[in-house]
Structures are given as C-alpha cells and as structure tokens.
Coordinates of C-alpha atoms in Angstrom, one line a residue:
M19 CA 24.6 144.7 51.0
C20 CA 26.5 144.8 54.7
G21 CA 29.7 142.5 55.1
I22 CA 31.1 140.0 57.4
M23 CA 34.4 138.6 57.7
G24 CA 35.7 136.5 61.2
Y25 CA 38.7 134.4 61.6
T26 CA 39.8 132.2 64.9
G27 CA 43.0 130.3 64.6
K28 CA 46.9 130.0 65.1
G29 CA 48.0 133.3 62.0
N30 CA 47.4 137.0 62.3
A31 CA 43.4 137.8 61.8
V32 CA 43.7 141.2 61.4
P33 CA 45.2 140.7 57.7
V34 CA 42.6 137.9 57.3
I35 CA 39.8 140.2 58.4
I36 CA 40.9 143.0 56.4
D37 CA 41.3 141.2 53.6
G38 CA 38.0 139.0 53.5
L39 CA 36.0 142.7 53.8
A40 CA 38.1 143.6 51.2
K41 CA 36.7 141.0 48.7
L42 CA 33.1 142.2 49.9
E43 CA 33.4 145.9 49.2
Y44 CA 31.6 145.1 46.2
R45 CA 28.4 144.5 48.0
G46 CA 28.2 148.4 48.7
Y47 CA 29.2 149.8 52.4
D48 CA 29.1 152.8 54.2
S49 CA 31.8 152.2 57.3
A50 CA 33.7 149.7 58.0
G51 CA 34.9 148.3 61.6
I52 CA 37.3 145.5 63.2
A53 CA 37.1 144.0 66.7
M54 CA 40.1 142.2 67.6
Y55 CA 41.0 140.2 71.2
E56 CA 44.3 141.8 72.0
D57 CA 46.3 142.0 75.2
G58 CA 43.7 139.9 77.4
K59 CA 40.6 142.7 76.5
I60 CA 38.5 143.5 72.8
Q61 CA 40.0 146.6 70.9
V62 CA 37.6 148.2 68.3
C63 CA 38.2 150.4 65.7
K64 CA 36.2 151.2 63.2
R65 CA 35.3 154.2 60.6
K66 CA 33.1 156.2 58.4
G67 CA 33.8 156.0 54.9
R68 CA 36.3 153.1 53.1
L69 CA 37.4 149.8 54.2
A70 CA 40.9 152.1 53.8
D71 CA 40.2 154.6 55.6
M72 CA 39.5 152.6 58.9
V73 CA 43.0 150.6 58.1
K74 CA 45.0 154.0 57.9
V75 CA 43.5 154.7 61.6
L76 CA 44.2 150.8 62.3
G77 CA 48.0 151.0 61.6
A78 CA 50.3 148.1 60.2
D79 CA 51.2 146.9 64.3
C80 CA 47.9 144.9 65.1
S81 CA 48.0 141.3 65.3
C82 CA 45.8 138.9 67.1
Q83 CA 44.3 135.6 66.5
L84 CA 40.4 136.3 67.0
G85 CA 38.4 138.7 65.4
I86 CA 35.4 140.0 63.9
G87 CA 35.0 142.4 60.9
H88 CA 32.2 144.0 59.3
T89 CA 31.3 146.8 56.3
R90 CA 27.9 148.4 57.0
W91 CA 25.5 149.6 54.9
A92 CA 22.9 152.4 56.7
T93 CA 19.7 151.5 57.5
H94 CA 19.4 152.4 61.2
G95 CA 21.2 155.8 62.1
V96 CA 22.9 157.6 59.4
P97 CA 26.3 156.6 58.2
S98 CA 29.2 157.8 61.5
D99 CA 31.9 155.7 63.2
L100 CA 29.6 155.5 66.1
N101 CA 27.2 153.7 63.8
A102 CA 29.7 151.5 62.6
H103 CA 29.8 148.0 63.5
P104 CA 31.3 146.1 65.4
H105 CA 29.4 147.2 68.8
C106 CA 30.2 146.6 72.0
D107 CA 28.3 146.1 75.5
C108 CA 28.8 148.2 78.4
S109 CA 31.5 146.6 79.8
G110 CA 33.3 146.2 76.5
R111 CA 33.8 142.4 76.6
I112 CA 31.5 141.4 74.0
A113 CA 31.7 142.6 70.4
L114 CA 29.4 142.0 67.7
V115 CA 28.7 142.6 64.0
H116 CA 25.0 141.8 62.4
N117 CA 23.5 142.2 59.1
G118 CA 19.8 142.2 59.1
I119 CA 17.1 143.9 60.9
I120 CA 15.8 143.8 64.5
E121 CA 12.4 144.4 63.9
N122 CA 11.7 144.9 67.8
Y123 CA 14.4 147.0 68.4
A124 CA 12.8 149.8 70.0
S125 CA 11.0 148.3 72.5
L126 CA 13.7 146.1 73.6
R127 CA 16.2 148.9 74.1
K128 CA 13.7 151.0 75.7
E129 CA 13.9 147.8 78.3
L130 CA 17.4 147.4 78.4
I131 CA 17.5 151.4 79.4
L132 CA 15.5 151.4 82.0
E133 CA 17.6 148.1 83.1
G134 CA 20.9 150.5 83.0
H135 CA 22.3 150.1 79.3
D136 CA 24.0 152.6 77.8
F137 CA 23.6 152.9 74.2
I138 CA 25.8 155.1 72.3
S139 CA 24.4 154.5 68.7
D140 CA 21.2 154.9 66.7
T141 CA 21.2 150.9 65.2
D142 CA 19.5 148.2 65.7
T143 CA 22.4 146.2 66.1
E144 CA 23.7 147.5 69.7
V145 CA 20.2 146.3 71.0
L146 CA 21.4 142.4 70.5
V147 CA 25.5 143.2 72.2
H148 CA 23.3 144.3 74.9
L149 CA 21.0 141.3 75.3
I150 CA 24.0 139.3 74.9
E151 CA 25.4 141.0 77.9
K152 CA 22.6 140.9 80.2
F153 CA 22.2 136.7 79.9
Y154 CA 26.4 136.2 79.9
T155 CA 27.3 134.2 82.9
V156 CA 28.4 130.5 81.8
S157 CA 29.3 131.0 78.3
L158 CA 29.1 133.3 75.5
E159 CA 27.2 130.4 73.4
A160 CA 24.3 130.3 76.1
A161 CA 24.0 133.9 76.4
V162 CA 23.5 134.3 72.8
R163 CA 21.3 131.6 72.4
K164 CA 19.2 133.3 74.9
A165 CA 19.5 136.6 73.8
L166 CA 18.2 135.4 69.9
T167 CA 14.6 134.2 72.0
L168 CA 13.5 137.7 72.3
V169 CA 14.2 139.1 69.2
R170 CA 12.5 139.5 65.7
G171 CA 13.7 140.0 62.2
S172 CA 16.3 139.2 60.2
F173 CA 20.1 138.6 61.6
A174 CA 23.7 137.1 60.2
M175 CA 25.3 137.9 63.9
V176 CA 28.7 137.2 64.9
A177 CA 30.1 137.6 68.5
I178 CA 33.0 137.6 70.3
C179 CA 33.9 137.9 74.2
S180 CA 37.2 139.1 76.0
E181 CA 36.3 135.8 78.6
E182 CA 36.6 133.4 75.6
P183 CA 39.7 134.3 73.6
D184 CA 39.4 131.3 70.7
T185 CA 35.7 131.5 70.2
I186 CA 33.4 132.8 67.9
V187 CA 29.5 132.2 67.4
T188 CA 27.3 133.0 65.0
A189 CA 23.5 132.6 63.8
K190 CA 21.6 133.0 60.9
K191 CA 18.1 133.8 60.3
D192 CA 17.3 135.5 56.7
S193 CA 20.4 136.8 56.1
P194 CA 23.1 135.0 54.2
L195 CA 26.5 132.9 56.2
I196 CA 28.7 131.0 55.6
I197 CA 31.7 129.0 57.5
G198 CA 35.8 128.4 55.7
L199 CA 37.0 125.4 57.7
G200 CA 40.8 125.1 57.8
E201 CA 43.7 123.6 59.8
G202 CA 43.8 125.0 62.7
E203 CA 42.1 127.9 61.9
N204 CA 38.3 128.3 60.8
Y205 CA 35.9 131.0 59.1
V206 CA 33.2 133.3 59.1
A207 CA 31.6 135.5 56.2
S208 CA 28.9 136.9 54.6
D209 CA 29.2 135.6 51.1
I210 CA 31.8 133.3 50.1
P211 CA 34.4 135.5 48.2
A212 CA 35.5 136.7 51.6
I213 CA 37.7 133.3 51.9
L214 CA 38.7 133.0 48.1
G215 CA 42.3 132.0 48.8
K216 CA 41.8 130.6 52.7
T217 CA 39.9 127.5 52.0
K218 CA 37.8 125.5 49.6
Q219 CA 35.8 123.8 52.3
V220 CA 32.6 125.6 53.4
Y221 CA 29.8 125.4 55.6
I222 CA 26.5 127.3 53.7
M223 CA 24.7 128.1 56.8
D224 CA 20.7 127.2 56.4
E225 CA 18.0 128.8 58.2
N226 CA 18.0 129.0 62.0
E227 CA 21.0 127.7 62.4
F228 CA 24.0 128.1 64.7
A229 CA 27.2 127.8 65.4
V230 CA 30.4 127.9 67.7
L231 CA 33.9 128.4 66.1
T232 CA 37.3 127.2 67.3
P233 CA 40.7 126.7 65.5
Q234 CA 39.9 123.1 66.1
G235 CA 36.6 122.8 65.2
V236 CA 33.1 123.7 64.2
T237 CA 29.8 122.5 65.8
V238 CA 26.8 123.6 63.9
T239 CA 23.0 123.3 66.2
D240 CA 19.7 124.5 65.2
F241 CA 18.6 127.8 67.0
E242 CA 16.9 124.8 70.7
G243 CA 20.9 123.4 70.6
N244 CA 20.2 119.9 68.6
P245 CA 23.2 119.0 66.2
V246 CA 23.0 119.6 62.8
H247 CA 24.8 117.4 60.2
K248 CA 26.4 119.9 57.6
E249 CA 27.4 118.7 54.1
V250 CA 30.6 120.3 53.1
F251 CA 30.4 122.1 49.8
A252 CA 33.6 122.8 47.9
V253 CA 34.3 126.0 46.7
N254 CA 35.6 126.2 43.2
W255 CA 35.7 129.2 41.9
D256 CA 39.2 130.9 40.7
P257 CA 40.7 133.5 43.0
V258 CA 41.9 135.3 40.0
S259 CA 38.6 135.9 38.9
A260 CA 37.5 138.1 41.6
E261 CA 40.5 140.2 40.1
K262 CA 39.9 143.0 37.8
G263 CA 42.3 141.0 35.0
G264 CA 43.7 144.2 34.1
Y265 CA 40.6 146.4 33.3
E266 CA 40.0 149.5 34.7
H267 CA 37.4 148.2 36.5
F268 CA 35.1 145.1 37.8
M269 CA 32.3 147.0 35.5
L270 CA 34.0 147.2 32.4
K271 CA 35.8 143.5 32.7
E272 CA 32.3 142.2 33.2
I273 CA 31.0 143.7 30.4
H274 CA 33.9 142.4 28.4
E275 CA 33.4 138.7 29.8
Q276 CA 29.6 138.6 28.5
P277 CA 30.5 136.7 25.8
K278 CA 32.3 134.0 27.7
A279 CA 29.3 134.3 30.0
I280 CA 26.9 133.7 27.3
R281 CA 28.6 130.3 26.3
D282 CA 29.0 129.2 29.7
T283 CA 25.0 129.7 31.1
L284 CA 24.2 127.8 27.5
A285 CA 26.1 125.0 28.0
G286 CA 25.0 121.8 28.5
K287 CA 21.5 123.0 27.8
F288 CA 21.4 122.3 24.3
E289 CA 20.5 118.2 23.3
D290 CA 19.8 117.6 19.6
G291 CA 20.1 121.2 18.8
L292 CA 17.0 121.5 20.9
I293 CA 16.8 123.7 24.6
D294 CA 16.8 120.8 26.9
L295 CA 15.8 121.4 30.7
S296 CA 14.2 117.8 31.0
S297 CA 17.1 117.5 34.3
L298 CA 14.8 119.9 36.2
E299 CA 12.1 117.4 36.1
M300 CA 9.5 119.8 36.6
D301 CA 7.9 119.3 33.0
D302 CA 4.5 118.2 34.7
T303 CA 4.4 121.7 35.8
F304 CA 5.4 123.4 32.5
R305 CA 3.1 121.5 30.9
Q306 CA -0.2 122.1 33.2
A307 CA 1.0 125.8 34.2
G308 CA -1.6 127.9 33.6
K309 CA -0.1 131.3 34.4
I310 CA 3.9 132.1 35.7
F311 CA 4.5 134.7 38.1
M312 CA 8.0 136.1 37.4
V313 CA 9.1 138.1 40.6
A314 CA 12.5 140.0 41.1
C315 CA 13.7 143.6 42.0
G316 CA 16.2 145.8 40.1
T317 CA 18.0 144.7 37.4
A318 CA 16.7 140.8 37.8
Y319 CA 13.3 142.6 37.4
H320 CA 14.2 143.7 34.2
A321 CA 15.0 140.8 32.9
G322 CA 11.8 139.2 34.3
L323 CA 10.3 141.8 31.9
V324 CA 11.8 140.2 29.0
G325 CA 11.2 136.7 30.2
R326 CA 7.3 137.6 30.7
L327 CA 7.5 138.7 26.3
A328 CA 9.6 135.8 25.4
I329 CA 7.6 133.4 27.4
E330 CA 4.1 134.8 26.1
K331 CA 5.4 134.9 22.6
L332 CA 6.6 131.7 22.3
A333 CA 5.5 129.3 24.7
R334 CA 1.6 131.4 24.7
V335 CA 1.3 131.3 28.6
P336 CA 0.2 134.0 30.4
V337 CA 2.9 135.7 32.5
E338 CA 2.6 138.4 35.3
T339 CA 5.8 140.0 35.9
D340 CA 6.2 141.8 39.6
I341 CA 8.4 143.3 41.4
A342 CA 8.8 141.2 44.6
S343 CA 9.1 144.0 47.1
E344 CA 5.0 144.9 46.1
F345 CA 4.3 141.2 45.2
R346 CA 4.6 140.4 48.8
Y347 CA 1.9 143.0 50.1
R348 CA -0.9 141.8 46.5
D349 CA -3.8 139.7 47.7
V350 CA -2.6 137.0 45.0
L351 CA -5.5 134.8 43.5
W352 CA -3.0 131.4 43.7
N353 CA -3.4 128.3 41.8
P354 CA -1.5 125.4 42.7
Q355 CA -1.6 124.7 39.4
D356 CA 0.5 128.1 38.8
L357 CA 4.4 128.4 38.4
M358 CA 6.6 131.2 40.4
I359 CA 10.0 132.2 38.7
V360 CA 12.0 134.1 41.1
V361 CA 15.1 135.8 39.7
S362 CA 18.3 137.0 41.7
Q363 CA 21.6 137.4 41.0
S364 CA 22.8 137.0 44.9
G365 CA 19.8 134.7 45.5
E366 CA 19.7 136.4 49.0
T367 CA 17.6 138.9 47.7
A368 CA 14.8 139.4 51.3
D369 CA 12.1 140.6 48.8
T370 CA 12.4 138.2 46.3
L371 CA 12.7 135.6 49.2
A372 CA 9.7 136.6 50.9
A373 CA 7.9 136.0 47.5
L374 CA 9.2 132.9 47.0
R375 CA 8.4 131.5 50.9
E376 CA 4.8 132.8 50.4
A377 CA 4.4 130.9 47.1
K378 CA 5.6 127.7 48.8
R379 CA 3.2 128.4 51.6
Q380 CA 0.2 128.6 49.2
G381 CA 1.3 125.3 47.3
V382 CA 2.7 126.9 44.1
K383 CA 5.9 125.3 42.3
V384 CA 8.9 128.1 42.5
L385 CA 11.5 127.7 39.7
A386 CA 14.6 129.9 40.8
V387 CA 17.2 132.1 38.4
T388 CA 20.5 132.6 39.8
N389 CA 23.9 133.1 39.7
V390 CA 25.4 131.9 43.2
V391 CA 25.5 128.2 44.4
G392 CA 23.9 127.4 47.6
S393 CA 22.0 130.4 47.9
S394 CA 19.0 130.9 49.7
V395 CA 17.0 131.3 47.0
A396 CA 19.0 128.3 45.5
R397 CA 18.6 126.2 48.3
E398 CA 14.3 127.0 49.3
A399 CA 13.1 126.6 45.2
D400 CA 12.0 123.6 44.5
K401 CA 14.0 123.7 41.4
V402 CA 16.8 126.3 40.2
I403 CA 18.6 127.2 37.1
Y404 CA 22.0 128.9 37.3
T405 CA 23.1 131.7 35.3
H406 CA 26.6 130.8 35.3
A407 CA 27.5 134.5 34.7
G408 CA 30.6 133.9 37.6
P409 CA 31.5 136.2 40.4
E410 CA 30.4 140.0 39.4
I411 CA 31.9 142.5 42.1
A412 CA 30.6 145.6 40.0
V413 CA 27.3 146.7 42.0
A414 CA 26.0 147.9 39.0
S415 CA 24.8 144.3 37.3
T416 CA 26.1 143.4 33.9
K417 CA 27.0 140.3 33.1
A418 CA 24.4 138.7 35.5
Y419 CA 21.8 140.5 33.7
L420 CA 22.6 138.7 30.1
T421 CA 22.7 135.2 31.8
Q422 CA 19.3 136.0 33.5
L423 CA 17.7 137.3 29.6
L424 CA 19.6 133.7 28.4
V425 CA 17.6 131.5 30.8
M426 CA 14.3 133.5 30.2
Y427 CA 15.0 132.7 26.8
A428 CA 15.9 128.9 27.2
I429 CA 12.5 128.6 29.6
A430 CA 10.5 130.0 26.8
M431 CA 11.5 127.3 24.2
Y432 CA 11.7 124.5 26.6
L433 CA 8.0 125.6 27.2
A434 CA 7.1 126.1 23.6
R435 CA 8.6 122.8 23.3
I436 CA 7.2 120.3 25.6
R437 CA 3.4 122.2 25.4
G438 CA 3.7 121.8 21.4
I439 CA 3.4 125.0 20.6
S440 CA 6.2 125.7 18.4
S441 CA 7.6 123.4 15.6
L442 CA 11.0 121.4 16.7
E443 CA 12.9 122.8 13.4
E444 CA 11.6 126.6 14.4
L445 CA 12.8 126.2 17.8
R446 CA 15.9 124.5 16.8
Q447 CA 16.9 127.6 14.2
L448 CA 15.9 130.2 17.0
G449 CA 18.3 128.0 19.3
S450 CA 20.8 128.5 17.1
Q451 CA 20.9 131.6 17.0
L452 CA 20.7 132.1 20.5
Q453 CA 23.7 130.4 20.7
G454 CA 25.5 132.5 18.2
T455 CA 24.9 135.4 20.4
H456 CA 28.0 135.8 21.9
S457 CA 30.0 136.4 19.0
Q458 CA 27.4 139.6 18.1
V459 CA 28.0 140.6 21.5
Q460 CA 31.8 140.1 20.8
Q461 CA 31.2 142.4 17.8
I462 CA 29.9 145.1 19.7
L463 CA 32.7 145.1 21.7
D464 CA 35.3 144.7 19.6
W465 CA 33.2 147.6 17.4
E466 CA 33.3 149.9 20.2
Q467 CA 37.1 149.3 21.4
D468 CA 38.1 150.2 17.7
S469 CA 35.9 153.2 16.6
G470 CA 35.6 154.4 20.8
Q471 CA 31.9 156.1 19.8
I472 CA 30.2 155.2 22.6
R473 CA 32.8 156.8 24.5
Q474 CA 32.9 159.9 22.3
M475 CA 29.0 160.0 23.2
A476 CA 29.4 159.9 26.6
E477 CA 31.8 162.4 26.4
K478 CA 30.0 164.7 24.5
Y479 CA 26.9 164.6 27.3
R480 CA 28.8 164.0 30.2
E481 CA 27.0 167.2 31.6
V482 CA 23.5 166.9 30.8
Q483 CA 21.5 166.5 33.6
S484 CA 18.7 164.6 32.1
T485 CA 18.2 161.8 29.6
F486 CA 15.7 159.8 28.0
F487 CA 15.1 155.8 27.0
L488 CA 12.1 154.8 24.3
G489 CA 11.2 151.4 23.2
R490 CA 8.5 149.5 22.1
G491 CA 8.0 146.0 23.0
L492 CA 11.1 144.2 24.2
D493 CA 12.7 147.6 23.4
Y494 CA 10.7 149.0 26.2
A495 CA 11.8 146.2 28.5
V496 CA 15.5 147.2 28.1
A497 CA 15.1 151.1 27.7
M498 CA 14.2 150.5 31.4
E499 CA 17.9 148.7 32.2
G500 CA 19.5 151.1 30.1
A501 CA 18.3 154.2 32.1
L502 CA 18.8 152.3 35.1
K503 CA 22.2 151.8 34.6
L504 CA 22.9 155.3 34.0
K505 CA 21.2 156.3 37.1
E506 CA 22.9 154.1 39.2
I507 CA 26.8 154.5 38.3
S508 CA 26.8 158.0 36.5
Y509 CA 24.1 159.6 38.9
V510 CA 22.5 161.1 35.7
H511 CA 18.7 161.5 36.3
A512 CA 17.3 158.6 33.5
E513 CA 13.5 158.0 32.7
S514 CA 12.7 155.3 29.9
Y515 CA 9.4 155.3 28.5
A516 CA 7.3 153.0 26.2
A517 CA 7.5 155.5 23.2
G518 CA 3.8 155.6 23.0
E519 CA 3.1 156.9 26.2
L520 CA 5.2 160.0 25.3
K521 CA 1.8 162.3 24.3
H522 CA 0.3 161.3 27.8
G523 CA 2.4 163.1 29.9
P524 CA 6.5 162.9 29.2
L525 CA 6.5 165.0 26.2
A526 CA 6.2 168.3 28.5
L527 CA 10.0 167.4 30.0
I528 CA 11.7 167.4 26.4
H529 CA 13.7 170.2 25.5
D530 CA 16.1 171.7 23.2
G531 CA 19.2 169.3 24.0
V532 CA 17.9 166.6 26.1
P533 CA 19.4 163.6 24.7
V534 CA 16.9 160.7 24.2
L535 CA 18.8 157.0 23.8
A536 CA 16.2 154.9 21.2
L537 CA 16.3 151.1 20.7
I538 CA 15.1 149.9 17.3
T539 CA 15.4 146.5 16.9
Q540 CA 11.6 145.5 16.3
D541 CA 11.6 145.4 13.0
Q542 CA 7.4 145.5 12.9
L543 CA 7.4 148.9 15.4
V544 CA 10.2 150.6 13.8
E545 CA 7.2 153.0 11.9
K546 CA 5.2 153.5 15.3
T547 CA 8.9 154.3 17.1
M548 CA 9.9 156.3 14.7
S549 CA 7.0 158.7 14.5
N550 CA 7.7 159.3 18.8
I551 CA 10.5 160.1 17.7
K552 CA 9.8 162.5 15.2
E553 CA 7.5 164.0 18.1
V554 CA 10.7 164.5 20.5
K555 CA 12.9 166.3 17.7
A556 CA 10.1 168.3 17.2
R557 CA 10.3 170.0 20.8
G558 CA 14.7 169.8 19.8
A559 CA 15.9 166.8 21.3
I560 CA 18.5 165.2 20.2
V561 CA 18.3 161.2 19.5
V562 CA 20.4 158.8 19.5
A563 CA 19.7 155.4 18.0
I564 CA 20.4 151.9 19.7
C565 CA 19.2 149.9 16.2
K566 CA 19.9 147.2 14.1
Q567 CA 21.9 147.5 10.3
S568 CA 19.2 146.3 8.9
L569 CA 16.7 149.3 10.2
Q570 CA 20.0 151.8 9.3
E571 CA 17.8 153.6 6.8
D572 CA 14.8 153.9 8.5
C573 CA 16.8 155.7 11.5
Q574 CA 18.2 158.4 9.4
E575 CA 16.6 161.2 10.9
C576 CA 18.2 160.7 14.2
D577 CA 21.3 162.9 15.3
D578 CA 23.3 159.4 16.5
Q579 CA 23.3 155.9 15.6
I580 CA 25.0 152.6 17.4
L581 CA 24.3 150.6 15.4
L582 CA 23.9 146.5 16.3
P583 CA 24.2 143.6 14.4
D584 CA 21.4 142.0 12.6
V585 CA 19.3 139.6 15.3
N586 CA 16.7 138.1 15.2
P587 CA 14.4 141.0 16.8
V588 CA 13.1 138.1 19.5
L589 CA 16.6 137.6 20.5
S590 CA 17.5 141.5 20.5
P591 CA 17.5 142.0 24.1
I592 CA 20.8 140.2 24.6
V593 CA 22.5 142.3 22.2
S594 CA 21.1 145.9 22.7
V595 CA 21.3 146.0 26.1
V596 CA 25.5 146.2 25.7
P597 CA 25.9 150.1 24.3
L598 CA 23.8 151.0 27.0
Q599 CA 26.4 149.3 29.2
L600 CA 29.0 150.7 27.9
F601 CA 27.2 154.4 27.4
A602 CA 26.4 154.2 31.6
Y603 CA 30.2 153.2 32.0
Y604 CA 31.8 155.6 30.5
M605 CA 28.9 158.7 31.3
A606 CA 30.2 157.5 35.5
I607 CA 33.9 157.7 34.2
F608 CA 33.6 161.6 32.6
R609 CA 31.8 162.2 35.9
G610 CA 34.2 161.3 38.2
A611 CA 31.5 158.9 39.5
D612 CA 33.0 155.4 41.6
V613 CA 32.3 153.1 38.6
D614 CA 32.5 150.0 41.1
K615 CA 30.5 151.1 44.6
P616 CA 27.9 153.8 43.3
R617 CA 26.8 156.0 46.3
N618 CA 23.9 154.5 48.4
L619 CA 23.6 151.2 46.4
A620 CA 24.5 147.4 47.1
K621 CA 25.2 144.3 45.8
S622 CA 23.0 142.1 47.5
V623 CA 20.0 143.3 49.4
T624 CA 19.0 141.6 52.2
V625 CA 16.7 144.3 53.9
E626 CA 13.2 144.9 53.1

C-alpha cells in the first residue's frame, strides 16, 4: 500500500528518497510527497498523481541531508495535494509520514481543534503530527512517545523536526517498517526494495518498537523506552532483479519468470523423490489436525481454494477456505488440534494478520505461506514456508500466485505421506510430475511467443465490456483467478462461475457476442462442463476453451481453443492459469491501461 522512505546522513537526501519511493511504486498509490530540512526549516513538496508529477514540481536543485518521503494510497480523504503526505504541524517545524489508520482520529481531531490547532487535510494522519506538536518541549523523541500513548490503530510513522536537523524518529505497530544501516548515514522505509543498492544491512522492526536514527547510529527501544537488541538482517536480493530486464512491463517479466520460480520454490523440498517438510518440525500437528483453516485475501485466497481441494483429495483432511476479512468476524468453533494456514504474498496483509493473531490467541498452530522474508506474517506464525518467487513488482500477482500453488501441493502431498493416505510410489510419481510443471509452463510461454494466439485473441475482444469465466472443481478455482486478473488490470467486468451454477441465475446475463472463457482440464468433468458450454452457446456466447491437448476433441464445439500440455488433472491449475494471465495482460495493453499500477489498487494491503 503506501510507501515510506527516509534518510539522514552526509549525502543529498533528495535523490535517495526519490529513488527509494520509485522502488515502492509497485505498492500502488495516488499521491506523493517529500519533506526536507533545508536552510534551517522544513520544506514540503507534495502532489496528487504519480511520483514523477511531484518530482517535476520539486525541481532539480534541492539538496539536504535529512528528509522523509511518502507515496499515499487514499483511505481517509480523497486523493489530493492537501491530503498527500508529509503532513506538518501548525508551526511548520515538524513533518510526518504515516502508513496505517488512526482509529480514534475523529475524537482527537475535535479536541485539538478546540485547543487551537488548524487542520488543512481530511486525513487521520494529520492528527498525529498535531499531537506531536502539542507535546514537543524537550525533544522530538519524547513528543512522539507521548503522542503515541493517545492513539489507537495501526501505524508505521516517521517524523522529523527543524529543531533537530539530523534526527529521524520512527515507530511501528501493525504496519511494516525496516531500517537500513549505512556508514555515516541511515535509512528508514516501509519495505526492503526501497533501500536495495544502498545497503544490505537491515533492521526489521517488530511490533511496538521505536527507533531514533542519526547519521552516527540507530537506537531501538520499545514504546516504554526499554532498549531492544536487534539482529542485523542481511539482504541478499539482487537490485537488478527489481528492474524490467528488457520486458515492456514488470507483469510480463514476472509471467516469464514463472518456470524459474517453480524450480526455486521446489528446491530443497524433495528427498528420495518425496516431498519432505520435516524441517518445519510440525509433523505432530500435521498428524493430529482434525481440520485446517485456510485463510487469505484476493489472489492468495484463490491459491487457498486450490490448496483446499488438493489437501482434501490427497490427504483426506477437511479444509475450510475463508476470506480473511470475513474470517476475523466469524464465531469460529476453535479446536486446539486444528491448524491454520495463512497465505500472503507480502506477509503484511492486515486482515490475514488479524486472523493469524486470533488463531494464536486460541492456541491453534499457524503455518504461514509468504514470499517476503522477515515480514509480519513470517515472524508471527509458528512456522513459515517461503515461496521463493523473488521480488514481485507488478500489482497484479502472477509468479507469487503460482508459487503459492506449489506450496499448497507440497503441503497436501506431505500430509498424505505422514498420515499414510497415499502410497510412497504414488507420491513419488505425483512429485515427479509436480517438478515437471516448470517445463509445461515454459511450453505455454514459448508457444505464445511463436504463435501470438493469446495476443490476437485479446485484440479481438478488446472492446468488450463484460466476460465470463467457467470451470468445475479445480478449474473453477482457476477461473476465479483468471477473472480477477482481467478486471484488476484491464478494467473489463469479469465474473467467474462454477459452470453448473449458470442455470441458477447467471445465465440471464449471457447474450450475443459475450466472451466466455471455459477451463477444461478435469478429465472426469469434461462432459458436464461441455453441457454447460452448450447452454451459453445456445444463447449467443462466444466460447474460448482453455483445455488440455488430450481433450481437444471434446472441445470441438467451442469457438476458439487454447491448448495446454497434458498435465495431471490434480496439478492442472499450475499450467492452466498462465494463458489467463497473458490474456489479462494483453487486454490491458490493447485497452491502454497502466498494467503494473492498476487504478485504485495496492500491492500490499496493510489496512482493514
């Protein structure tokens, strides 16, 4: 979601901050701003729109050694210059940026106005900077500590003051924050990509931690002021991996990185041809679990749906798959023997974290599946499996989703093994097929590069206003992800349905010329799915079949076919989602949409 970058040191803070914010653009935002200590006072420049719009107004001559910057995704108040961060106090001495939500901002704002404070924005954040102003007497650190005792909500906040021209004060509760350690300079940011290329030494801030940065060093304490010992986290990411690498967009690059991501995610998870997750030290939990709660949001939720079907089929363990924002308000019937699996690309998804924390309070073990080392989900879960997708910059998830699927299958196969549900030979065969999916995904990418069929299909349908995605079983789970991809980046209305549900209402929406993308990879369900396809064709729909080569004859009545390599039906989602990703990408291109940064969306959703 929102991005934070701050610098204190001997160099020029402005280019450092702008570069850091640019590396956080993938999170999604609608305005950008910077606050600098220059000529004895705090100077602020902020604008609605892209970072480049703010930089254009800022100009090239700014130079300072202390500054903070922000990219905002609107929650309280519309996107505007005034609502953009940083926010300042009445005197203009203190500037602050903030990710998260101040839940009691309305009552605090009312009190501060009665005390004479002037507010110029509609944001909850501005309350915090005025509270700091109210308590500022001796030091910025003391004022921030006092202000934080009065606020409720979530925050990663960073403040500077003209009275302390080399100091940054920062604090974290529920929103991600990291500190980069340099020589004679230090950095603060909301995510590691912001400091890539500047330092590889990082403190990952934990819950309710407070830090003071100067060029000479960093002091970390808890909110009461007690010292906290922090281990340095060494970042081994290659900064080049966050660049486009010759592709037109990050999303296309990340789609093409999926074969490698499959290999990287499965590396080290096999022994003697069998999935081996014994290093998690959760075997007893896996054996005893009477039920698994699979909790996630958005694309990760769709991965969880595949995980549910795979675990129930292979391991015979009942699974509930829930949207995290709904799960946290359920009256769940907890059993300490149960297991929760949370799935989050960023590891910072607020609703998923809330579900995780509730499970922990209930004494239920939590296994996290995430792509980000050191993220909140990774730190707070009992155990974690990393997806090893590498940095994913495009807002629309592709390779992170695919690697989440791999982990779902790995969990399902390991559960089947240690619970004695499947024979070792059956699991070895399925494991070999799982390892081979990277070559099948590569086949699809190579085929599209040679034929351009999916691109041509997207150009053909570029003007449509509505589409439908159909499937049964595992195909339905993939249809949901395909529809999400299309609407989030091309802005075409897309609905996914279990094919058998059409006659219960949605069939009324089918009319002449509406495209229907039908997934057909489940051998035992082909006849059922084709009967539903006949229903939509009888009402004028144009049907595109995404089917396995071995089922091509069964799909002859469809108007177009996208053929997949023959894959075990259980593993088909890994392969069948790739054409849907490419279709969404090309539709966005032909419709002139901003592929990597779709409107109104953010990469990491850190508020409820």
